[in-house]
CSV table of C-alpha atoms in Angstrom, one decimal:
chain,number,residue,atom,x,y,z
C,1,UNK,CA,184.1,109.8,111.1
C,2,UNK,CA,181.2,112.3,112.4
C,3,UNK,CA,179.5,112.7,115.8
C,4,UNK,CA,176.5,111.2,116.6
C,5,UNK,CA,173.3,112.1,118.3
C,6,UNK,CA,170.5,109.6,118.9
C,7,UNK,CA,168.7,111.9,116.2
C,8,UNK,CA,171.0,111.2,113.5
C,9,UNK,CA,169.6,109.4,110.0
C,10,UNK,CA,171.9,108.3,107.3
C,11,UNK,CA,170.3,108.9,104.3
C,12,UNK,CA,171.6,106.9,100.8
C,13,UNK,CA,169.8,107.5,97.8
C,14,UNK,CA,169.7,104.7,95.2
C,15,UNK,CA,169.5,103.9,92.0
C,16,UNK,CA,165.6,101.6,91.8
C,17,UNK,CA,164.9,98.8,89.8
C,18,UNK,CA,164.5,95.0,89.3
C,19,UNK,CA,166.8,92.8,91.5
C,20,UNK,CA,167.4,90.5,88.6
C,21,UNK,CA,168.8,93.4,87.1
C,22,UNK,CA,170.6,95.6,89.7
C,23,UNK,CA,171.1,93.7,92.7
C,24,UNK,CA,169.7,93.7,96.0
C,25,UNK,CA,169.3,97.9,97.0
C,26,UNK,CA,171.8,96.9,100.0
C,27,UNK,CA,174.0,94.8,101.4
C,28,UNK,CA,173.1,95.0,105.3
C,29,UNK,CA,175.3,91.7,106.3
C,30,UNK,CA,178.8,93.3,107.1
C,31,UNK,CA,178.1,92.8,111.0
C,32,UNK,CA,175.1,90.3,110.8
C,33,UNK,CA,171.7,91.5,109.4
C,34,UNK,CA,171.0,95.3,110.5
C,35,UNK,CA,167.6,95.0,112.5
C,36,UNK,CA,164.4,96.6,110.9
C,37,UNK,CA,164.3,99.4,113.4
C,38,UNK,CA,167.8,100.6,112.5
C,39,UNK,CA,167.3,100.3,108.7
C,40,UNK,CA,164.5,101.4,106.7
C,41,UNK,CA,164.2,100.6,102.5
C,42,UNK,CA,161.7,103.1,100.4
C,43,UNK,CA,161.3,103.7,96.7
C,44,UNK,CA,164.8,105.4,95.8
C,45,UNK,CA,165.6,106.2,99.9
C,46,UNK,CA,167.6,104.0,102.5
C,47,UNK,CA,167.6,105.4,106.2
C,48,UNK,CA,170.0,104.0,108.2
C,49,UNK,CA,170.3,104.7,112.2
C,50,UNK,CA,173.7,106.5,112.8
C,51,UNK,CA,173.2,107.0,116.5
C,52,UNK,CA,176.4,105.6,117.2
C,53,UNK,CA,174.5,102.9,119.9
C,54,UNK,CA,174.2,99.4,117.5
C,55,UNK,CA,177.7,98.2,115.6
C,56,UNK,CA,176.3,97.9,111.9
C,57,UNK,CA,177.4,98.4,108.7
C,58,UNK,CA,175.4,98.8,104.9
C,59,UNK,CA,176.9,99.1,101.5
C,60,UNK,CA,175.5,99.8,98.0
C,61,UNK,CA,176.6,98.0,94.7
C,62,UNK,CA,177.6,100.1,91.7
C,63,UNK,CA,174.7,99.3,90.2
C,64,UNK,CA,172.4,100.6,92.9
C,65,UNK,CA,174.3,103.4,94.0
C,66,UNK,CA,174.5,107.1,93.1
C,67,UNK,CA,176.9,109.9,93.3
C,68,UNK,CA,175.7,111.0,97.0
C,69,UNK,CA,175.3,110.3,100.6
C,70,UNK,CA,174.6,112.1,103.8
C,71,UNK,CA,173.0,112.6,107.2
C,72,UNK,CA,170.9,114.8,109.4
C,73,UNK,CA,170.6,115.0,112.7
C,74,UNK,CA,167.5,116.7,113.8
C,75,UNK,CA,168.0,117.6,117.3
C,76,UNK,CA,171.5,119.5,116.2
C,77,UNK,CA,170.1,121.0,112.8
C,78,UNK,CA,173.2,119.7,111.2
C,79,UNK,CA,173.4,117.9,107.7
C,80,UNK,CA,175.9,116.3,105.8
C,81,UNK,CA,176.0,115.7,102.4
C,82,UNK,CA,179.0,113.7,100.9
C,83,UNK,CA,179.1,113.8,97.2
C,84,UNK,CA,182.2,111.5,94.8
C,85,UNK,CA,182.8,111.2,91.1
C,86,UNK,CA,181.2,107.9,90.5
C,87,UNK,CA,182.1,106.8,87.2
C,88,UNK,CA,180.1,105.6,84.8
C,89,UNK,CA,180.1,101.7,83.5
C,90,UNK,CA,182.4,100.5,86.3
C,91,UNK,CA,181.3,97.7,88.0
C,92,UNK,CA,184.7,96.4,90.0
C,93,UNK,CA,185.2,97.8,93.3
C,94,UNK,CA,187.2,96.0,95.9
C,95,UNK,CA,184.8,93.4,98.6
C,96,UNK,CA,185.0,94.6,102.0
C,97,UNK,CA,183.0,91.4,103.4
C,98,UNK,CA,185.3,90.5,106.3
C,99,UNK,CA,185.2,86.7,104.7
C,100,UNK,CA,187.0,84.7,102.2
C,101,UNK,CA,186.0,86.2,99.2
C,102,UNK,CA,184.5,84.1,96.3
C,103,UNK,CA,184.3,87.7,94.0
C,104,UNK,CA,186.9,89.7,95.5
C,105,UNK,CA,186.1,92.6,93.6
C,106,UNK,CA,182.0,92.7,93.9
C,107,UNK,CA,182.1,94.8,96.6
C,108,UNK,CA,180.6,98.3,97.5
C,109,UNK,CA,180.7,101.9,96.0
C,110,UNK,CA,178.6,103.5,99.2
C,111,UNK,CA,179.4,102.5,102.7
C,112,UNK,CA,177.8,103.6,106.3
C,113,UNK,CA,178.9,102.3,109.4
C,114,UNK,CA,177.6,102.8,112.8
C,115,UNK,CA,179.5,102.4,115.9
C,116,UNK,CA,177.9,100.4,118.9
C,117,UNK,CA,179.2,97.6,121.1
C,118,UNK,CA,181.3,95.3,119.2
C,119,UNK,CA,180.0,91.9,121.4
C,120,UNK,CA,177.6,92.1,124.5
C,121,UNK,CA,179.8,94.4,127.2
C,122,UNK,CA,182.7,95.6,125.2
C,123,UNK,CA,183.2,98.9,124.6
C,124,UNK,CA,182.6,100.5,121.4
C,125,UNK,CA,185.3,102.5,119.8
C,126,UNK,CA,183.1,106.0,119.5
C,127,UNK,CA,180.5,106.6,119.6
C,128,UNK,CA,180.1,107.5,116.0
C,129,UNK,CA,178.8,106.8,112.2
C,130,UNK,CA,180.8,107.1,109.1
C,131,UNK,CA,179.9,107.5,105.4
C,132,UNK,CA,182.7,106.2,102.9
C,133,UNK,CA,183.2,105.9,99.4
C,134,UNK,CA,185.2,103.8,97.3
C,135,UNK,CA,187.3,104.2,93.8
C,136,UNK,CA,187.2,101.6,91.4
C,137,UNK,CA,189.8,98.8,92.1
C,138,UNK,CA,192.4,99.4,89.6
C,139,UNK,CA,195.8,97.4,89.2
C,140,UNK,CA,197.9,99.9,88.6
C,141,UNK,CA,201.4,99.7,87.1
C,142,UNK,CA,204.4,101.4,88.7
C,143,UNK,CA,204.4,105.2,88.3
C,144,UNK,CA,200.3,104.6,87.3
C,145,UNK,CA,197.6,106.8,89.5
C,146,UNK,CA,194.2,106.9,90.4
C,147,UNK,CA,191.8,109.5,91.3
C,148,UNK,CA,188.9,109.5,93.8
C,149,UNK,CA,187.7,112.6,94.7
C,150,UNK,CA,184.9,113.1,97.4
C,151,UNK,CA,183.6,116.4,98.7
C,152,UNK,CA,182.1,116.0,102.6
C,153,UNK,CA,179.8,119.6,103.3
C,154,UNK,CA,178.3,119.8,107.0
C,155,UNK,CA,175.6,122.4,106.8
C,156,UNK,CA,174.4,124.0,110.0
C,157,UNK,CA,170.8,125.7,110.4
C,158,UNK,CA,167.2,125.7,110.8
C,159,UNK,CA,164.5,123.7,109.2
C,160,UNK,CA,163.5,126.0,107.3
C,161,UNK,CA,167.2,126.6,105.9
C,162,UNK,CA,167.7,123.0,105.5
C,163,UNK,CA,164.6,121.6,104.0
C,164,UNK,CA,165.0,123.0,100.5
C,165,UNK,CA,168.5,121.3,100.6
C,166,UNK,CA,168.0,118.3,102.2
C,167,UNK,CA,164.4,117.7,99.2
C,168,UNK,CA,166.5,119.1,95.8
C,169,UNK,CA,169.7,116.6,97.1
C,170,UNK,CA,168.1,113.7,98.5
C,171,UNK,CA,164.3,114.0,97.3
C,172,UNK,CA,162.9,113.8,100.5
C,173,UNK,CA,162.2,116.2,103.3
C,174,UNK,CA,163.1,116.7,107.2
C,175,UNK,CA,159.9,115.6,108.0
C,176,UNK,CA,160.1,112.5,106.1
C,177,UNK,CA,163.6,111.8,107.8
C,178,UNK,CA,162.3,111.9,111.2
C,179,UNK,CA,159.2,110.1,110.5
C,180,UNK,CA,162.2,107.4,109.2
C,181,UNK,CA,162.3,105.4,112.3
């Protein structure tokens, strides 16, 4: 769970290709469809609003997501980068859909939510955004384990500082994530 500012992008890169091949870039139906101005879709990018004003919530596939995640807020100069260990050729990961589940383990590897009201005058619980990542649904046996490991960084600086970050982790620039919505 992070702060928020109404400056604040969410910034997923993905992996790009067919649909018929890897899926739809991103699931944007956890909460009902995630309005246009609060999600943006580019070559390889997805900006997502985490202003913490508008309850929505995006996932990516394993097919379509990579090994990183992250945010910057421009007003505050302060990015995050989460980074996991994705592994390679798994494709089950547990369906967080809050519905009856028809494939109970196609769900996400990549998950941002942002707070807002849950229904017209209720309070919302932040405000705040998360970023999330998933393991690989395993049935273990007793005395089995798992391991997920994910690394959150929060960076705090100037443009200048952050830019060459923010383009050789996410391939695009501070510019280009303010220009987002």
């Amino acid at each position: 769970m992070y702060n928020h500012s109404p400056n604040t992008t969410i910034m997923i890169p993905y992996i790009s290709g067919e649909e018929s091949e890897l899926g739809i870039p991103v699931n944007d139906t956890y909460f009902g469809k995630v309005p246009v101005d609060r999600l943006v879709v580019k070559e390889g990018i997805i900006y997502f609003s985490g202003d913490g004003q508008y309850r929505s919530k995006i996932g990516l596939s394993p097919m379509r997501a990579k090994d990183v995640a992250g945010s910057y807020d421009s007003e505050n100069g302060v990015l995050t980068i989460l980074k996991y260990n994705k592994p390679k050729d798994e494709t089950d990961y547990v369906n967080s859909m809050w519905e009856i589940q028809k494939e109970p383990f196609s769900g996400d590897v990549i998950n941002a939510y942002n707070d807002g009201e849950p229904s017209p005058g209720e309070k919302p619980l932040g405000p705040f955004y998360e970023l999330e990542t998933s393991s690989p649904a395993m049935a273990l046996k007793s005395g089995e384990s798992g391991i997920h490991i994910q690394l959150t960084c929060h960076l705090e600086g100037g443009i200048d500082a952050l830019n060459p970050i923010i383009k050789k982790v996410f391939g695009v620039t501070a510019e280009d994530i303010k220009k987002a919505f």
